[in-house]
PDB file of C-alpha atoms in Angstrom:
ATOM      1  CA  GLU A   1       5.771 -10.533  18.433  1.00 93.00           C
ATOM      2  CA  ARG A   2       7.103  -7.100  19.282  1.00 93.00           C
ATOM      3  CA  VAL A   3       3.699  -5.507  18.567  1.00 93.00           C
ATOM      4  CA  LYS A   4       2.068  -8.074  20.894  1.00 95.00           C
ATOM      5  CA  GLU A   5       4.559  -7.270  23.630  1.00 95.00           C
ATOM      6  CA  MET A   6       4.059  -3.545  23.273  1.00 94.00           C
ATOM      7  CA  LEU A   7       0.266  -3.832  23.390  1.00 93.00           C
ATOM      8  CA  ALA A   8       0.389  -6.109  26.406  1.00 94.00           C
ATOM      9  CA  ALA A   9       2.484  -3.520  28.236  1.00 96.00           C
ATOM     10  CA  GLU A  10       0.529  -0.467  26.940  1.00 94.00           C
ATOM     11  CA  PRO A  11      -2.992  -1.385  25.698  1.00 94.00           C
ATOM     12  CA  ARG A  12      -3.688   2.300  24.958  1.00 93.00           C
ATOM     13  CA  LEU A  13      -1.257   2.037  22.021  1.00 93.00           C
ATOM     14  CA  LEU A  14      -3.876   0.175  20.034  1.00 94.00           C
ATOM     15  CA  ASN A  15      -5.567   3.303  18.836  1.00 92.00           C
ATOM     16  CA  ALA A  16      -3.000   5.933  19.776  1.00 92.00           C
ATOM     17  CA  ALA A  17      -1.932   8.152  16.953  1.00 90.00           C
ATOM     18  CA  ASN A  18       1.638   9.399  16.431  1.00 88.00           C
ATOM     19  CA  GLU A  19       1.798  13.015  15.264  1.00 86.00           C
ATOM     20  CA  TRP A  20       4.350  13.371  12.491  1.00 87.00           C
ATOM     21  CA  GLY A  21       3.438  16.983  11.805  1.00 84.00           C
ATOM     22  CA  PRO A  22       0.463  19.260  11.321  1.00 86.00           C
ATOM     23  CA  GLY A  23      -2.403  17.180   9.954  1.00 82.00           C
ATOM     24  CA  ASP A  24      -0.255  14.022   9.670  1.00 85.00           C
ATOM     25  CA  THR A  25      -1.068  11.383  12.264  1.00 87.00           C
ATOM     26  CA  GLU A  26      -0.646   7.668  12.116  1.00 93.00           C
ATOM     27  CA  THR A  27      -2.009   4.807  14.196  1.00 94.00           C
ATOM     28  CA  ALA A  28      -0.341   1.412  14.415  1.00 94.00           C
ATOM     29  CA  LEU A  29      -2.977  -0.025  12.109  1.00 95.00           C
ATOM     30  CA  GLN A  30      -2.449   2.719   9.552  1.00 95.00           C
ATOM     31  CA  GLY A  31       1.297   2.060   9.658  1.00 94.00           C
ATOM     32  CA  ALA A  32       0.726  -1.678   9.156  1.00 95.00           C
ATOM     33  CA  ALA A  33      -1.651  -1.001   6.209  1.00 96.00           C
ATOM     34  CA  HIS A  34       0.563   1.400   4.297  1.00 94.00           C
ATOM     35  CA  THR A  35       3.597  -0.845   4.624  1.00 93.00           C
ATOM     36  CA  GLY A  36       1.833  -4.080   3.642  1.00 93.00           C
ATOM     37  CA  ARG A  37       2.232  -5.711   7.077  1.00 94.00           C
ATOM     38  CA  ARG A  38      -0.857  -7.896   6.790  1.00 95.00           C
ATOM     39  CA  GLU A  39      -0.177 -10.029   9.879  1.00 96.00           C
ATOM     40  CA  ILE A  40       0.237  -7.004  12.092  1.00 96.00           C
ATOM     41  CA  ALA A  41      -2.875  -5.303  10.609  1.00 96.00           C
ATOM     42  CA  GLU A  42      -5.011  -8.449  11.187  1.00 97.00           C
ATOM     43  CA  TYR A  43      -3.723  -8.746  14.746  1.00 96.00           C
ATOM     44  CA  LEU A  44      -4.578  -5.089  15.499  1.00 97.00           C
ATOM     45  CA  LEU A  45      -8.057  -5.469  13.965  1.00 97.00           C
ATOM     46  CA  GLY A  46      -8.563  -8.587  16.104  1.00 96.00           C
ATOM     47  CA  ARG A  47      -7.733  -6.555  19.158  1.00 95.00           C
ATOM     48  CA  GLY A  48     -10.393  -3.972  18.292  1.00 96.00           C
ATOM     49  CA  ALA A  49      -8.647  -1.332  16.176  1.00 96.00           C
ATOM     50  CA  PRO A  50     -11.222   0.280  13.885  1.00 96.00           C
ATOM     51  CA  MET A  51     -11.280  -0.628  10.178  1.00 96.00           C
ATOM     52  CA  GLU A  52     -10.618   2.241   7.778  1.00 96.00           C
ATOM     53  CA  ILE A  53     -11.036   2.210   3.999  1.00 98.00           C
ATOM     54  CA  CYS A  54      -7.316   2.217   3.243  1.00 97.00           C
ATOM     55  CA  THR A  55      -6.788  -0.743   5.560  1.00 97.00           C
ATOM     56  CA  ALA A  56      -9.675  -2.600   3.966  1.00 98.00           C
ATOM     57  CA  ALA A  57      -8.053  -1.996   0.558  1.00 98.00           C
ATOM     58  CA  ALA A  58      -4.605  -3.126   1.722  1.00 98.00           C
ATOM     59  CA  LEU A  59      -6.070  -6.322   3.166  1.00 98.00           C
ATOM     60  CA  GLY A  60      -8.291  -6.956   0.101  1.00 98.00           C
ATOM     61  CA  ARG A  61     -11.408  -6.994   2.256  1.00 97.00           C
ATOM     62  CA  ARG A  62     -13.913  -6.410  -0.490  1.00 97.00           C
ATOM     63  CA  ALA A  63     -17.151  -6.584   1.553  1.00 97.00           C
ATOM     64  CA  GLU A  64     -15.946  -3.949   3.991  1.00 97.00           C
ATOM     65  CA  LEU A  65     -14.552  -1.837   1.194  1.00 97.00           C
ATOM     66  CA  GLU A  66     -17.794  -1.992  -0.752  1.00 97.00           C
ATOM     67  CA  ALA A  67     -19.850  -1.055   2.294  1.00 98.00           C
ATOM     68  CA  MET A  68     -17.650   1.972   2.885  1.00 98.00           C
ATOM     69  CA  LEU A  69     -17.862   3.077  -0.749  1.00 98.00           C
ATOM     70  CA  ALA A  70     -21.622   2.539  -0.778  1.00 97.00           C
ATOM     71  CA  ALA A  71     -21.967   4.746   2.252  1.00 98.00           C
ATOM     72  CA  ASP A  72     -19.655   7.407   0.769  1.00 98.00           C
ATOM     73  CA  PRO A  73     -18.738   7.124  -2.937  1.00 97.00           C
ATOM     74  CA  GLU A  74     -16.290  10.009  -2.572  1.00 97.00           C
ATOM     75  CA  ALA A  75     -14.268   7.725  -0.247  1.00 98.00           C
ATOM     76  CA  ILE A  76     -12.715   6.358  -3.488  1.00 98.00           C
ATOM     77  CA  HIS A  77     -10.396   9.366  -3.149  1.00 98.00           C
ATOM     78  CA  SER A  78      -9.372   8.615   0.453  1.00 97.00           C
ATOM     79  CA  ARG A  79      -5.891   8.924   1.732  1.00 96.00           C
ATOM     80  CA  GLY A  80      -4.401   7.194   4.755  1.00 94.00           C
ATOM     81  CA  ALA A  81      -1.578   8.198   6.987  1.00 92.00           C
ATOM     82  CA  HIS A  82       0.962  10.544   5.406  1.00 93.00           C
ATOM     83  CA  GLY A  83      -1.571  11.267   2.631  1.00 93.00           C
ATOM     84  CA  ILE A  84      -0.957   7.877   0.990  1.00 96.00           C
ATOM     85  CA  PRO A  85      -3.743   7.219  -1.541  1.00 97.00           C
ATOM     86  CA  LEU A  86      -6.233   4.335  -1.522  1.00 98.00           C
ATOM     87  CA  LEU A  87      -4.787   2.783  -4.736  1.00 98.00           C
ATOM     88  CA  SER A  88      -1.303   2.567  -3.177  1.00 97.00           C
ATOM     89  CA  HIS A  89      -2.782   0.656  -0.229  1.00 97.00           C
ATOM     90  CA  ALA A  90      -4.789  -1.657  -2.557  1.00 98.00           C
ATOM     91  CA  ALA A  91      -1.565  -2.728  -4.277  1.00 98.00           C
ATOM     92  CA  PHE A  92      -0.613  -4.656  -1.121  1.00 97.00           C
ATOM     93  CA  SER A  93      -3.852  -6.741  -1.331  1.00 97.00           C
ATOM     94  CA  GLY A  94      -2.497  -9.102  -3.973  1.00 97.00           C
ATOM     95  CA  ASP A  95      -5.847  -8.729  -5.810  1.00 98.00           C
ATOM     96  CA  ALA A  96      -5.373  -7.336  -9.310  1.00 98.00           C
ATOM     97  CA  ALA A  97      -9.124  -7.345  -9.922  1.00 98.00           C
ATOM     98  CA  LEU A  98      -9.596  -5.184  -6.851  1.00 98.00           C
ATOM     99  CA  VAL A  99      -6.955  -2.753  -8.012  1.00 98.00           C
ATOM    100  CA  ALA A 100      -8.576  -2.594 -11.454  1.00 98.00           C
ATOM    101  CA  ASP A 101     -12.011  -2.045  -9.934  1.00 97.00           C
ATOM    102  CA  LEU A 102     -10.847   0.769  -7.661  1.00 98.00           C
ATOM    103  CA  TYR A 103      -8.951   2.359 -10.550  1.00 98.00           C
ATOM    104  CA  GLY A 104     -12.026   2.164 -12.756  1.00 97.00           C
ATOM    105  CA  ARG A 105     -14.088   3.837 -10.013  1.00 97.00           C
ATOM    106  CA  GLY A 106     -11.683   6.792  -9.862  1.00 97.00           C
ATOM    107  CA  ALA A 107      -8.885   5.821  -7.458  1.00 97.00           C
ATOM    108  CA  ARG A 108      -6.137   7.107  -9.747  1.00 96.00           C
ATOM    109  CA  ASP A 109      -3.872   8.979  -7.324  1.00 96.00           C
ATOM    110  CA  GLY A 110      -0.694   7.165  -6.305  1.00 96.00           C
ATOM    111  CA  GLU A 111      -0.265   4.923  -9.364  1.00 97.00           C
ATOM    112  CA  SER A 112       3.521   5.121  -9.208  1.00 97.00           C
ATOM    113  CA  MET A 113       3.552   4.301  -5.471  1.00 97.00           C
ATOM    114  CA  ALA A 114       1.041   1.519  -6.081  1.00 98.00           C
ATOM    115  CA  LEU A 115       3.440   0.048  -8.629  1.00 98.00           C
ATOM    116  CA  ALA A 116       6.318   0.225  -6.178  1.00 96.00           C
ATOM    117  CA  ASN A 117       4.166  -1.332  -3.422  1.00 97.00           C
ATOM    118  CA  ALA A 118       3.056  -4.186  -5.693  1.00 98.00           C
ATOM    119  CA  VAL A 119       6.677  -4.807  -6.616  1.00 98.00           C
ATOM    120  CA  SER A 120       7.825  -4.849  -3.009  1.00 96.00           C
ATOM    121  CA  ALA A 121       5.062  -7.333  -2.148  1.00 96.00           C
ATOM    122  CA  GLY A 122       5.851  -9.486  -5.182  1.00 97.00           C
ATOM    123  CA  HIS A 123       2.366  -9.096  -6.731  1.00 98.00           C
ATOM    124  CA  LYS A 124       3.273  -9.617 -10.400  1.00 98.00           C
ATOM    125  CA  ALA A 125      -0.396  -9.597 -11.559  1.00 98.00           C
ATOM    126  CA  ILE A 126      -0.874  -6.106 -10.059  1.00 98.00           C
ATOM    127  CA  VAL A 127       2.403  -4.903 -11.498  1.00 98.00           C
ATOM    128  CA  ALA A 128       1.382  -6.152 -14.935  1.00 98.00           C
ATOM    129  CA  TRP A 129      -2.094  -4.602 -14.660  1.00 98.00           C
ATOM    130  CA  LEU A 130      -0.781  -1.191 -13.618  1.00 98.00           C
ATOM    131  CA  LEU A 131       1.839  -1.183 -16.419  1.00 98.00           C
ATOM    132  CA  GLU A 132      -0.687  -2.158 -19.016  1.00 98.00           C
ATOM    133  CA  TYR A 133      -3.789  -0.211 -18.044  1.00 97.00           C
ATOM    134  CA  GLY A 134      -2.504   2.548 -15.690  1.00 96.00           C
ATOM    135  CA  ASP A 135       0.041   5.253 -16.193  1.00 96.00           C
ATOM    136  CA  PRO A 136       2.633   4.838 -13.426  1.00 97.00           C
ATOM    137  CA  ASP A 137       5.992   6.609 -13.716  1.00 97.00           C
ATOM    138  CA  VAL A 138       8.503   3.732 -13.786  1.00 97.00           C
ATOM    139  CA  ALA A 139      11.202   6.218 -12.852  1.00 96.00           C
ATOM    140  CA  TRP A 140       9.357   7.245  -9.625  1.00 96.00           C
ATOM    141  CA  LYS A 141      11.426   6.757  -6.501  1.00 95.00           C
ATOM    142  CA  ASN A 142      10.191   5.647  -3.098  1.00 93.00           C
ATOM    143  CA  TRP A 143      11.159   7.240   0.238  1.00 89.00           C
ATOM    144  CA  GLN A 144      14.473   5.331   0.039  1.00 92.00           C
ATOM    145  CA  GLY A 145      15.289   6.775  -3.404  1.00 95.00           C
ATOM    146  CA  LYS A 146      14.690   3.411  -5.125  1.00 96.00           C
ATOM    147  CA  THR A 147      12.754   2.841  -8.349  1.00 97.00           C
ATOM    148  CA  ALA A 148      10.460  -0.144  -8.703  1.00 97.00           C
ATOM    149  CA  LEU A 149      13.169  -1.889 -10.684  1.00 98.00           C
ATOM    150  CA  ASP A 150      15.642  -1.337  -7.833  1.00 97.00           C
ATOM    151  CA  VAL A 151      13.163  -2.961  -5.458  1.00 96.00           C
ATOM    152  CA  ALA A 152      12.527  -5.891  -7.734  1.00 97.00           C
ATOM    153  CA  LEU A 153      16.267  -6.500  -8.163  1.00 97.00           C
ATOM    154  CA  ALA A 154      16.912  -6.235  -4.415  1.00 96.00           C
ATOM    155  CA  GLU A 155      14.190  -8.793  -3.801  1.00 95.00           C
ATOM    156  CA  GLY A 156      15.713 -11.071  -6.502  1.00 97.00           C
ATOM    157  CA  ASN A 157      12.396 -11.033  -8.368  1.00 97.00           C
ATOM    158  CA  THR A 158      13.596 -11.548 -11.934  1.00 97.00           C
ATOM    159  CA  PRO A 159      10.150 -12.027 -13.470  1.00 98.00           C
ATOM    160  CA  ILE A 160       8.927  -8.635 -12.154  1.00 98.00           C
ATOM    161  CA  ALA A 161      12.251  -6.994 -13.029  1.00 98.00           C
ATOM    162  CA  ASP A 162      11.967  -8.271 -16.587  1.00 98.00           C
ATOM    163  CA  LEU A 163       8.421  -7.013 -16.820  1.00 98.00           C
ATOM    164  CA  LEU A 164       9.463  -3.555 -15.592  1.00 98.00           C
ATOM    165  CA  ARG A 165      12.312  -3.429 -18.072  1.00 97.00           C
ATOM    166  CA  ALA A 166       9.839  -4.270 -20.865  1.00 97.00           C
ATOM    167  CA  TYR A 167       8.070  -0.994 -19.952  1.00 97.00           C
ATOM    168  CA  GLY A 168      11.330   1.019 -19.930  1.00 96.00           C
ATOM    169  CA  ALA A 169      12.127   0.914 -16.200  1.00 96.00           C
ATOM    170  CA  GLU A 170      15.701   1.561 -15.127  1.00 94.00           C
ATOM    171  CA  THR A 171      17.532   1.469 -11.861  1.00 94.00           C
ATOM    172  CA  SER A 172      18.004   4.690  -9.879  1.00 90.00           C
ATOM    173  CA  GLU A 173      21.700   4.724 -10.869  1.00 84.00           C
ATOM    174  CA  ALA A 174      20.858   4.629 -14.548  1.00 62.00           C
ATOM    175  CA  GLY A 175      19.354   8.172 -14.378  1.00 49.00           C
ATOM    176  CA  GLN A 176      22.292   9.701 -12.557  1.00 42.00           C
TER     177      GLN A 176
END
């Protein structure tokens, strides 16, 4: 609702980019995509924000993603705002087959962040796929200093926490 209010008051915000630093800009749509805020991303797209490959991956929009990759196969190595890799966005899609496909096509950067994103979104199938077929660092910490296991425990997601533990994951306090 807050996004709707802000756009009603300032329509130019739809495609405005915030500058975080040299070469690091972020639109509202990019922010929604890299944080897994599907409802906000869909709303912004509906208002006319342009679709980008990382957003298509985060939303699991296969047709648009395929068209973008057909037009530019090197886009498999794309990064969104803050340099966040395509695979990390795809983890929010909830589509383990999509994550596997992108990974198989070369989207390997950001595996550890992808794992953390899948955990935070509660996508157990993606967590399982990344642990079994990828090589994420289960000790990797997000911007809050939390491991994937910390996130799973905070969310009360015991099945994902148990899966992470089976692959040697520990909480951030365990390594201190």
